[in-house]
Coordinates of C-alpha atoms in Angstrom, one line a residue:
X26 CA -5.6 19.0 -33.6
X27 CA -4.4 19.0 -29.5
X28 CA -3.5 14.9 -28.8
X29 CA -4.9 13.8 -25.5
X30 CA -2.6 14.5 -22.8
X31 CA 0.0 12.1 -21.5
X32 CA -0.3 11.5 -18.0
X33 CA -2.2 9.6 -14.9
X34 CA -5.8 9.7 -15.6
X35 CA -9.2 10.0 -13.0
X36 CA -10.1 6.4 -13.8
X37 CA -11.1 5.4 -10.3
X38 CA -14.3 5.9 -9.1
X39 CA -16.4 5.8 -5.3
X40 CA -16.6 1.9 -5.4
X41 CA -12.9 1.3 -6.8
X42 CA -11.7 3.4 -4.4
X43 CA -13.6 1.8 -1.5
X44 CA -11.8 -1.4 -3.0
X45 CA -8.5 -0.1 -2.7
X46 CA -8.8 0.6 0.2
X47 CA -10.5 -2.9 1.5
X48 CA -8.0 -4.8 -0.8
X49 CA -5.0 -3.0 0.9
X50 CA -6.0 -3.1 4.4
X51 CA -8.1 -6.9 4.5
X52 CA -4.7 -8.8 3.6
X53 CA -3.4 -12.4 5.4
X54 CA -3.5 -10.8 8.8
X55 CA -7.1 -11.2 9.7
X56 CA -7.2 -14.9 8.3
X57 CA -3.7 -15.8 9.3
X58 CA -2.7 -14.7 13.1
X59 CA -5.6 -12.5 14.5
X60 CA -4.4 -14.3 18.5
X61 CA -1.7 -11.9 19.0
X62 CA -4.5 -9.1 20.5
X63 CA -6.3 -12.2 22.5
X64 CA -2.8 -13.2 23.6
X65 CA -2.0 -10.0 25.0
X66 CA -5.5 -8.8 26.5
X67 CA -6.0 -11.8 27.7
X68 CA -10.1 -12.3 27.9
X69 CA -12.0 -12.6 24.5
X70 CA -14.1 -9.5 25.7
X71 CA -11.2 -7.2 26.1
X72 CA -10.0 -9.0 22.6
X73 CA -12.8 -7.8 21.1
X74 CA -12.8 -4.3 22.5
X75 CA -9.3 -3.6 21.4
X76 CA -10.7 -4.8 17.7
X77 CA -12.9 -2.3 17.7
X78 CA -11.0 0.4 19.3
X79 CA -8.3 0.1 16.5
X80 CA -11.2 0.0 14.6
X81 CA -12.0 3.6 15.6
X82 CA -8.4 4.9 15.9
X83 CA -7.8 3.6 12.1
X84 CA -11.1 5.7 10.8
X85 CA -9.8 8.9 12.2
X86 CA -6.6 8.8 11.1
X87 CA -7.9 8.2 7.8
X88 CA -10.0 10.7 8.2
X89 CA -7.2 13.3 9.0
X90 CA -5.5 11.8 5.3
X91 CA -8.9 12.8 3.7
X92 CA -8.4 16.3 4.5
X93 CA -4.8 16.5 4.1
X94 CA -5.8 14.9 0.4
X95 CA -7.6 18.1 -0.4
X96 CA -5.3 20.5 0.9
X97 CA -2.5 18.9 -1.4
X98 CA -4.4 17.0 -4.6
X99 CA -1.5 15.2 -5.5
X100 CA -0.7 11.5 -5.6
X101 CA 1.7 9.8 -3.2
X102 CA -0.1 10.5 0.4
X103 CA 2.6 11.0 3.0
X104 CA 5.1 11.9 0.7
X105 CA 3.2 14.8 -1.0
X106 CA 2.4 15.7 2.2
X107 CA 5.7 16.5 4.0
X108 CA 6.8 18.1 0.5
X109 CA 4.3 20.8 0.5
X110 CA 4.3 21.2 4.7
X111 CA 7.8 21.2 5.1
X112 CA 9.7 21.8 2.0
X113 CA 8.9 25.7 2.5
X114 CA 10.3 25.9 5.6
X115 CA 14.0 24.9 5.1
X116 CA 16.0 24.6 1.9
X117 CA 17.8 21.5 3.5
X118 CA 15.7 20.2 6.3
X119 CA 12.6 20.7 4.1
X120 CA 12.6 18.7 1.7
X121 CA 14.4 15.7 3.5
X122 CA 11.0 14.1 5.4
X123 CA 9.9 13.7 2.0
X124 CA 13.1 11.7 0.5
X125 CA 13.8 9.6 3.8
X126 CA 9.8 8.4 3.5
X127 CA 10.6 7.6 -0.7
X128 CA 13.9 5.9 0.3
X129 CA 12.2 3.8 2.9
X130 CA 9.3 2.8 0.9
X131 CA 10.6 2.7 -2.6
X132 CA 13.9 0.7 -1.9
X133 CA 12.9 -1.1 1.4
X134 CA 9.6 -1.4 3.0
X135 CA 6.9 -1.5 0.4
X136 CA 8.7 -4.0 -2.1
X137 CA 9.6 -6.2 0.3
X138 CA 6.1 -6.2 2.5
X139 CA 4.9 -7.0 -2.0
X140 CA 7.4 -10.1 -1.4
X141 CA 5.9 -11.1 1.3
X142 CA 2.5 -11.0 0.6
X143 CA 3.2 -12.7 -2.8
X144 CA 5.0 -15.6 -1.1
X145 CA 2.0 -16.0 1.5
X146 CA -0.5 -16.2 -1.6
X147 CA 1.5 -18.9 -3.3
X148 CA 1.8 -20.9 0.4
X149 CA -2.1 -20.8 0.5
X150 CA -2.6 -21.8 -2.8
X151 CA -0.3 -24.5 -3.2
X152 CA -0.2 -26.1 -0.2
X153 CA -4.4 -28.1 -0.3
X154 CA -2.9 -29.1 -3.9
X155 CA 0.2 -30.4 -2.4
X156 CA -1.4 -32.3 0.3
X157 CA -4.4 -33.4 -2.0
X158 CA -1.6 -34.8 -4.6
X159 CA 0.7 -36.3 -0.9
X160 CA 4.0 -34.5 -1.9
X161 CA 5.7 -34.2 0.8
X162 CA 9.1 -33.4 -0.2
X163 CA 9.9 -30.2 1.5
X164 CA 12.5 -28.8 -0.9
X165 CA 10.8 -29.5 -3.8
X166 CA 7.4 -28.1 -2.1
X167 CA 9.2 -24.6 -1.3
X168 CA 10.9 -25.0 -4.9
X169 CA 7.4 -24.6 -6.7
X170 CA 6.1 -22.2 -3.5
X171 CA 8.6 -19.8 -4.9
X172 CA 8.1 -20.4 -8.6
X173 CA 3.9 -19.9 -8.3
X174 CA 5.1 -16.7 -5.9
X175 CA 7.3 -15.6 -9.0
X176 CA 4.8 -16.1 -11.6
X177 CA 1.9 -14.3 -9.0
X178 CA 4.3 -11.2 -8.8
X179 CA 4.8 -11.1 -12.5
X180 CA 1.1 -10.5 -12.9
X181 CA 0.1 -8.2 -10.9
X182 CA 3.2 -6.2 -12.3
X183 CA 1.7 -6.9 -15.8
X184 CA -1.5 -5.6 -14.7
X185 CA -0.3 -2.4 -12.9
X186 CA 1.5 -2.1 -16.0
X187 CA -1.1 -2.5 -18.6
X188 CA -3.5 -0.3 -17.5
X189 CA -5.3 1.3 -14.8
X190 CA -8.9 -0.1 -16.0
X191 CA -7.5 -3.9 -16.1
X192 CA -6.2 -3.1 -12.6
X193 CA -9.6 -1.4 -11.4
X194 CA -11.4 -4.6 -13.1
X195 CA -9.4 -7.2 -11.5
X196 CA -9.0 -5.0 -8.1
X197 CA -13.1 -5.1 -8.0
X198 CA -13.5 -9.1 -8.5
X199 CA -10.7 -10.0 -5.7
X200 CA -12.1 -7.3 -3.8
X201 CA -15.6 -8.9 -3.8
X202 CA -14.8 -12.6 -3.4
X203 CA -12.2 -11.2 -0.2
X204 CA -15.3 -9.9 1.5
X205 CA -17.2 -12.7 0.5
X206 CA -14.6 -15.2 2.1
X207 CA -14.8 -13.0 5.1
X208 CA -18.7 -13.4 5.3
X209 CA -18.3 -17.4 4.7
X210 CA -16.7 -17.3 8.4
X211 CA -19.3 -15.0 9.9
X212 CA -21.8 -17.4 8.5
X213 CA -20.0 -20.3 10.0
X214 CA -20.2 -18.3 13.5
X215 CA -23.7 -17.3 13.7
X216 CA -24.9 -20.6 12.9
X217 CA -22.6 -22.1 15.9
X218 CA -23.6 -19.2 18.1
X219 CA -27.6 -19.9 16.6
X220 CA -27.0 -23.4 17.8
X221 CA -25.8 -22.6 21.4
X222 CA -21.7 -22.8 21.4
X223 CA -21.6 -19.8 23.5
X224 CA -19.0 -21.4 26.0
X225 CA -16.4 -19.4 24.9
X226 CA -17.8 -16.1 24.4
X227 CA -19.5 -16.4 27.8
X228 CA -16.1 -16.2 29.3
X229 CA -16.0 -12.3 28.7
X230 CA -13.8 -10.4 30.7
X231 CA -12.8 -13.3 32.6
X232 CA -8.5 -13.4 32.7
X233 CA -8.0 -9.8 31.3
X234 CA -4.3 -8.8 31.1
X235 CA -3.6 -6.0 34.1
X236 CA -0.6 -5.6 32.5
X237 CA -0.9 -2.0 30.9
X238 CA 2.3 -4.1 28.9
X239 CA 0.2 -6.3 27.6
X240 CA -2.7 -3.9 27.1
X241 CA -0.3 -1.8 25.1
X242 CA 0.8 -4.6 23.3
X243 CA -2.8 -5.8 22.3
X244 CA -3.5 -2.9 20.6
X245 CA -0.5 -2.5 18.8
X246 CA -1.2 -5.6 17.4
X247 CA -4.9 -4.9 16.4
X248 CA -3.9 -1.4 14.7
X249 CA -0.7 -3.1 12.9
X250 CA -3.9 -5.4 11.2
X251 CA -5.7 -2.4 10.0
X252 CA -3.0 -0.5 8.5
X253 CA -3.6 0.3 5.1
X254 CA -6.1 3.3 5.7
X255 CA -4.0 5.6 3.8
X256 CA -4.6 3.9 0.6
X257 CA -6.5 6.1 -1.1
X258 CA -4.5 8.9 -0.8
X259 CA -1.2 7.4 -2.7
X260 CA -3.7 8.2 -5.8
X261 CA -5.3 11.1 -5.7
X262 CA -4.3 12.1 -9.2
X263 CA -6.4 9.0 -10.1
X264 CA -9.5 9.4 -8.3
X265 CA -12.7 10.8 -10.0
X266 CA -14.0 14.2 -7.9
X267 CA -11.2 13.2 -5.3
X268 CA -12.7 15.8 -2.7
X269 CA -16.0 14.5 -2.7
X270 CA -14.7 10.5 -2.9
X271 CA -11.6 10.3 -1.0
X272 CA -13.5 10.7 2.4
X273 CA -16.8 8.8 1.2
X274 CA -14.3 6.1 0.3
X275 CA -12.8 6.0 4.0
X276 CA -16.6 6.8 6.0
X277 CA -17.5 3.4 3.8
X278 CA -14.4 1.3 3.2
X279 CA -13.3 1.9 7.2
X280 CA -16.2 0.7 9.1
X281 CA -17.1 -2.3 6.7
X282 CA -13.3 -3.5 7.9
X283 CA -13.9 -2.8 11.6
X284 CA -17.6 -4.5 11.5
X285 CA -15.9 -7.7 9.3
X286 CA -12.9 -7.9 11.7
X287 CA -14.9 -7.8 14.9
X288 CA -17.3 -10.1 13.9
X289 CA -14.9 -12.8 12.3
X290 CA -13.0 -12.5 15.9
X291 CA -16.9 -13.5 17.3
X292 CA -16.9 -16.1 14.6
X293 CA -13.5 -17.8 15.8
X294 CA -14.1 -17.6 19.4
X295 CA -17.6 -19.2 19.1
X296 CA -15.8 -22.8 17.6
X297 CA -12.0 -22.3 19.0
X298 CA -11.2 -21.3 22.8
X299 CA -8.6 -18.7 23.8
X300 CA -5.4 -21.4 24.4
X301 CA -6.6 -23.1 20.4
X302 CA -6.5 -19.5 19.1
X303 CA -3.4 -18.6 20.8
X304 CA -1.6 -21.4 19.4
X305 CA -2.6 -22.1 15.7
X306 CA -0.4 -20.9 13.0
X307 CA -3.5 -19.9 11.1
X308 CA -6.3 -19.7 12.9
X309 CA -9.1 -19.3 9.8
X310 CA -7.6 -22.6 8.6
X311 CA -8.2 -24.4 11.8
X312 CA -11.6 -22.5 12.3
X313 CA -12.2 -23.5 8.7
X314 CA -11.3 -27.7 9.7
X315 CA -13.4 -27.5 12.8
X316 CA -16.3 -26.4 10.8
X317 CA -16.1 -26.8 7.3
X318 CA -15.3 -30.5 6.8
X319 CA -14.5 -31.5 3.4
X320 CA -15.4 -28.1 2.4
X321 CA -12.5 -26.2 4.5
X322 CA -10.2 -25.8 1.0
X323 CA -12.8 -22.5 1.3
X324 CA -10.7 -20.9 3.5
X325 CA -7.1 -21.1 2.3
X326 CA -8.3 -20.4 -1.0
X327 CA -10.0 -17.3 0.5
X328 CA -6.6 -16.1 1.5
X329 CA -4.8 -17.0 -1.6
X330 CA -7.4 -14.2 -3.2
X331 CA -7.1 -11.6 -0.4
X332 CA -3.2 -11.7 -0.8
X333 CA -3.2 -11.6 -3.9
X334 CA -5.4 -8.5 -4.2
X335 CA -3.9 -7.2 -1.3
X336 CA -0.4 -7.4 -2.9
X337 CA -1.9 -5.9 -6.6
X338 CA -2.7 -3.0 -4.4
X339 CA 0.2 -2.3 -2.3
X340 CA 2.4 -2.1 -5.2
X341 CA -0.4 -0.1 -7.4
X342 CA 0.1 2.3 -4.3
X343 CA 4.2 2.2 -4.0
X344 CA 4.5 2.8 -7.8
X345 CA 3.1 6.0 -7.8
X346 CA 4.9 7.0 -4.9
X347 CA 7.9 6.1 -7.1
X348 CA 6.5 8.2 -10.0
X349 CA 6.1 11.3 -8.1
X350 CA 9.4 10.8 -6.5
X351 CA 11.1 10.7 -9.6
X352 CA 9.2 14.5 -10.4
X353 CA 10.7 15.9 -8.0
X354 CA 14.2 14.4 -8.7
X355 CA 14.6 11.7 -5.9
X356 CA 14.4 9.1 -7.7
X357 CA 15.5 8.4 -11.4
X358 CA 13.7 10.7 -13.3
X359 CA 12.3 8.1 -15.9
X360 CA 10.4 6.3 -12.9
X361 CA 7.6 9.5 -13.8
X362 CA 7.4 8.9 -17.2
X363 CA 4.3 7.0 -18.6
X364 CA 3.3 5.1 -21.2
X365 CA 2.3 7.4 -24.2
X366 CA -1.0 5.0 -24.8
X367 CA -1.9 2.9 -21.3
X368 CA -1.3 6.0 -19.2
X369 CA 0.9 3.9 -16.7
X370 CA 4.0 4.4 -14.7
X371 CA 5.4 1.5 -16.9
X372 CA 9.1 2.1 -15.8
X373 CA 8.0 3.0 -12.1
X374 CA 6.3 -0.4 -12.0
X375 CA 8.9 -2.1 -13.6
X376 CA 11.1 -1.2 -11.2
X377 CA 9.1 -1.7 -8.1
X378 CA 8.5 -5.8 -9.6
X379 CA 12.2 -5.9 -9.9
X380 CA 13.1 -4.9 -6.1
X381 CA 10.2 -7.7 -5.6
X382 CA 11.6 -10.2 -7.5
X383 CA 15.3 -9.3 -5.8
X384 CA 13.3 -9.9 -2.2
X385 CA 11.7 -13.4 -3.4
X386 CA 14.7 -14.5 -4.8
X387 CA 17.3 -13.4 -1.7
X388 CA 14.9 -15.9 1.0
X389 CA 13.3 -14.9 4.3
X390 CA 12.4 -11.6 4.8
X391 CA 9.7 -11.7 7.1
X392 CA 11.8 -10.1 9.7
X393 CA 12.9 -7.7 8.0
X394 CA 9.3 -6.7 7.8
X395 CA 8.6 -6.9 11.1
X396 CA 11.6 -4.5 12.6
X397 CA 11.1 -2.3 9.5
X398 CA 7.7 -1.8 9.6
X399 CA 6.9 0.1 12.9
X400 CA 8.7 3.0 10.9
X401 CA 5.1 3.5 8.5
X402 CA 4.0 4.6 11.9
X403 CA 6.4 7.6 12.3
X404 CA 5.3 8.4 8.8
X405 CA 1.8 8.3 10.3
X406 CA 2.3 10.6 13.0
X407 CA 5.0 13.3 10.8
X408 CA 1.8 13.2 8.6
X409 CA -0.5 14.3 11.5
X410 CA 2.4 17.2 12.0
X411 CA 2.3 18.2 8.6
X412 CA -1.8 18.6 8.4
X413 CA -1.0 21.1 11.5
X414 CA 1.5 23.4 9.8
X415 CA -0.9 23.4 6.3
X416 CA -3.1 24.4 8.5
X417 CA -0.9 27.6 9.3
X418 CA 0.7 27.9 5.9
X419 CA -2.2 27.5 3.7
X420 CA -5.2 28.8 5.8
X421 CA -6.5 29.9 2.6
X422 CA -6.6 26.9 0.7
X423 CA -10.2 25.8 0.4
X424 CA -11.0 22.4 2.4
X425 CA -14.5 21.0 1.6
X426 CA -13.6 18.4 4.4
X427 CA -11.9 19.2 7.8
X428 CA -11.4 17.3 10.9
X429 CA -11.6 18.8 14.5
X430 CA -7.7 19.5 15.5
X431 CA -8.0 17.0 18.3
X432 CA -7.9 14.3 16.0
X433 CA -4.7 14.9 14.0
X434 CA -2.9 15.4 17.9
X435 CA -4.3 12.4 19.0
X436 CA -3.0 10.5 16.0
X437 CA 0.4 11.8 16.2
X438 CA 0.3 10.6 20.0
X439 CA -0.8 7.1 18.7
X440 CA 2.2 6.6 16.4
X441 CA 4.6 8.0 19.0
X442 CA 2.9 5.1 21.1
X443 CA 3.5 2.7 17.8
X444 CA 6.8 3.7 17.3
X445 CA 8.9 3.7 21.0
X446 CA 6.0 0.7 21.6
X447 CA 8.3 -2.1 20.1
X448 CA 11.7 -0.9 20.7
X449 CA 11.1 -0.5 24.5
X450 CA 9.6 -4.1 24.6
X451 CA 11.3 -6.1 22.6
X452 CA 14.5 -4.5 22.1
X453 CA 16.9 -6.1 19.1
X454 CA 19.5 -4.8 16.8
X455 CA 17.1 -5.5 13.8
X456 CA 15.7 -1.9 14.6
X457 CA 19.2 -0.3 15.0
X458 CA 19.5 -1.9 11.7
X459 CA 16.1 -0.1 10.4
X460 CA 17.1 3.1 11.8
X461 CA 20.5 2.6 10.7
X462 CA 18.8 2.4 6.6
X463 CA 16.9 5.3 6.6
X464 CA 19.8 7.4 8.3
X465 CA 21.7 6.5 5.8
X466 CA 19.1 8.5 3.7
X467 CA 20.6 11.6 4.9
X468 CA 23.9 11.7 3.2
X469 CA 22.3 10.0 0.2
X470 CA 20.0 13.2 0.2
X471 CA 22.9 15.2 0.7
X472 CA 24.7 14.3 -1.9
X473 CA 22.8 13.2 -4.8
X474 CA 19.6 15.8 -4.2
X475 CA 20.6 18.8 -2.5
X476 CA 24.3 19.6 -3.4
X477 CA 23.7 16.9 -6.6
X478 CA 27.3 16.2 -6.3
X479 CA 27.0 12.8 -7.0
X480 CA 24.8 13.1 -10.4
X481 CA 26.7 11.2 -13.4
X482 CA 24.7 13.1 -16.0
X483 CA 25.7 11.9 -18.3
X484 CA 24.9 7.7 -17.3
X485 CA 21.7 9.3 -15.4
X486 CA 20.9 10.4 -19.1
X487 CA 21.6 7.6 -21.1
X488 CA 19.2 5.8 -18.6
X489 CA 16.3 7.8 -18.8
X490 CA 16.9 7.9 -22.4
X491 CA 17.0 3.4 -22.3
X492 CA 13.7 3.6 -19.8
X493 CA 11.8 5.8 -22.5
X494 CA 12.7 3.2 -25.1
X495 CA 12.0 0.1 -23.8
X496 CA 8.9 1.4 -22.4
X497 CA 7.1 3.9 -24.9
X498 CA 7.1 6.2 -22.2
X499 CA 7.4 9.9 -22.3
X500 CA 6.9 13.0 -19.4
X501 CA 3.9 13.7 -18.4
X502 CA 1.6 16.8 -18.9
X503 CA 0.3 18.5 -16.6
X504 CA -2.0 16.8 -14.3
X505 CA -5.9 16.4 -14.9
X506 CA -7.7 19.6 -12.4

């Protein structure tokens, strides 16, 4: 009698998926530093415009993903993308979108953007128990920061680890009570609004940037809050009746954001005014003091939970990436092997907690982050490029879901806007230093994929060979239709 087969399985449903989606895009941002598109717009009615705006941009992009999800039914969104677009086109140039986007993600970007979130969830969780028990010794305070960071990451590794059900359980909860800490602060502004502190909102237009600088800038910020729209498709091998879900998922997950986002902004401007807002660290935390009283603890715990869910998610998303990477031989081939029982990328998630770890460990890398980042954005728009030649390549390929063709144009315009946006304003050698990574990429590729010059079988072997072993994993079969 025929085992099961080994292999990613079509465990997530409509409502995880709409949680994936939520948990990935609803991290710190929103609680943390939402000023940056007040300080640039410069009135709290443009503010709120550009929130909703982004709001729209962010839906149609993911929109676009949904169709490119059906075209190519295989996990690792962007990646799978410019591998089936371009690959065909070039025998060199082809297939080298795809690698630059797994080297940037798997070694850099994604890991570290884990570290970060991590480290955030242990500064909102420690620091009401700090202050509650008066430590105040600042070494010893970023000493345990870093340990509960630590212990946090080596969770949610032994969660994406142990199975896609305990993830999809534990995904749901922290999904529900992030919402639910969201709706605390709308609650807090409709009963200020209800009892007449208006004053700030009545302001409207009044001081609007005419800068189309600032203007620029204002939404850069807003759409840099709501990134994480393309979560869904990183696991399309895991999503029950992916056609029909995937772009449900995005219609419901997209606007809820958008509505929560918009109406928290309303919430803060009815208690804080524009110069408060500009200049808090964290402006749900002093929203949360104003209003809250003994009872603020609410909101720094509310961001503990988003991060944390936030960061379970991310690196759910990057290990799959990894995993079909390593199919396709740019990464180590174990890193797509599973576990012969839990169905897991065990070694691909290994691996992704151990370049997180690394990042903890090595200190600040919040900058990093910040000049590294703006590259998702050319992934964006090369994604918009690659639904455009599918179109072309695979005419026949039936799409149950299709977006007009002004859409994927307009989004490739937006992340050319995204891209050049920073660089031109704010010009430092931390982007030389980003570009500078993933060109180093190229000879990588060169060497190690395409001529495969650089292979040590023999080591590569005996790895794969230790990764199978410690980890009870074995190659997949073929994927679930």
């Amino acid at each position: 009698m025929k085992g099961a087969a080994v292999g990613l399985k079509r465990e997530l449903g409509l409502f995880s998926a709409i949680n994936l989606i939520l948990a990935v895009m609803i991290g710190s941002g929103i609680f943390v530093s939402p000023a940056s598109a007040l300080k640039y717009s410069g009135s709290v009615g443009m503010c709120l415009v550009v929130w909703a705006i982004c709001g729209v941009i962010s839906l149609l992009g993911a929109l676009a993903f949904a169709e490119l999800s059906t075209v190519v039914p295989r996990s690792g969104a962007e990646y799978a993308y410019f591998m089936d677009s371009f690959t065909p086109l070039h025998p060199f140039w082809g297939p080298l979108p795809a690698f630059l986007y797994s080297w940037l993600m798997v070694i850099i970007i994604r890991p570290a953007e884990v570290a970060v979130i991590v480290l955030t969830f242990s500064e909102y969780l420690c620091q009401p128990v700090m202050d509650a028990l008066c430590i105040a010794d600042p070494q010893g305070v970023q000493q345990v920061k870093k340990a509960v960071a630590l212990a946090g990451l080596g969770i949610i590794t032994y969660i994406n680890s142990r199975s896609v059900r305990l993830y999809v359980k534990v995904q749901n909860i922290f999904g529900s009570f992030k919402v639910l800490a969201c709706l605390v602060v709308i609650a807090c502004g409709v009963y200020e609004l209800s009892i007449g502190n208006t004053a700030n909102l009545a302001q409207g237009f009044a001081g609007t940037s005419a800068s189309p600088k600032n203007i620029a800038l204002s939404f850069y910020s807003g759409l840099w809050a709501y990134d994480g729209w393309s979560a869904v498709s990183t696991v399309t091998e895991e999503i029950k009746q992916p056609e029909r879900n995937i772009p449900k998922s995005i219609m419901i997950s997209v606007p809820i954001v958008t509505a929560l986002y918009v109406c928290m902004n309303i919430a803060y401007m009815s208690v804080l005014s524009v110069p408060e807002m500009v200049g808090s660290q964290a402006v749900a935390v002093t929203f949360g003091e104003r209003i809250l009283g003994p009872f603020a603890f609410i909101i720094p715990l509310g961001v503990a939970l988003s991060t944390f869910g936030c960061a379970l998610s991310v690196q759910f998303g990057v290990t799959r990436l990894c995993y079909v990477s390593g199919q396709d031989g740019f990464m180590l081939q174990g890193f797509s092997f599973v576990h012969h029982k839990r169905h897991t990328p065990a070694p691909a998630v290994a691996f992704q907690g151990l370049v997180a770890f690394i990042f903890i460990a090595s200190g600040d890398i919040v900058r990093l982050i910040e000049f590294a980042s703006f590259m998702i954005w050319v992934s964006y728009g090369t994604a918009m490029v690659s639904l455009l030649v599918l179109r072309r390549t695979r005419s026949q390929v039936p799409r149950p879901y299709k977006v007009p063709t002004w859409i994927p144009i307009f989004i490739c315009l937006v992340a050319v806007f995204l891209s050049v946006t920073p660089i031109v304003t704010d010009p430092d050698p931390m982007y030389l230093f980003a570009l500078g990574f993933a060109l180093l990429g190229v000879p990588v590729y060169y060497c190690c994929c395409y001529k495969k010059t650089l292979q040590p079988k023999a080591c590569l072997n005996r790895l794969t060979y230790c990764l199978q072993v410690l980890f009870e994993a074995v190659p997949p079969d073929a994927p679930e239709p």
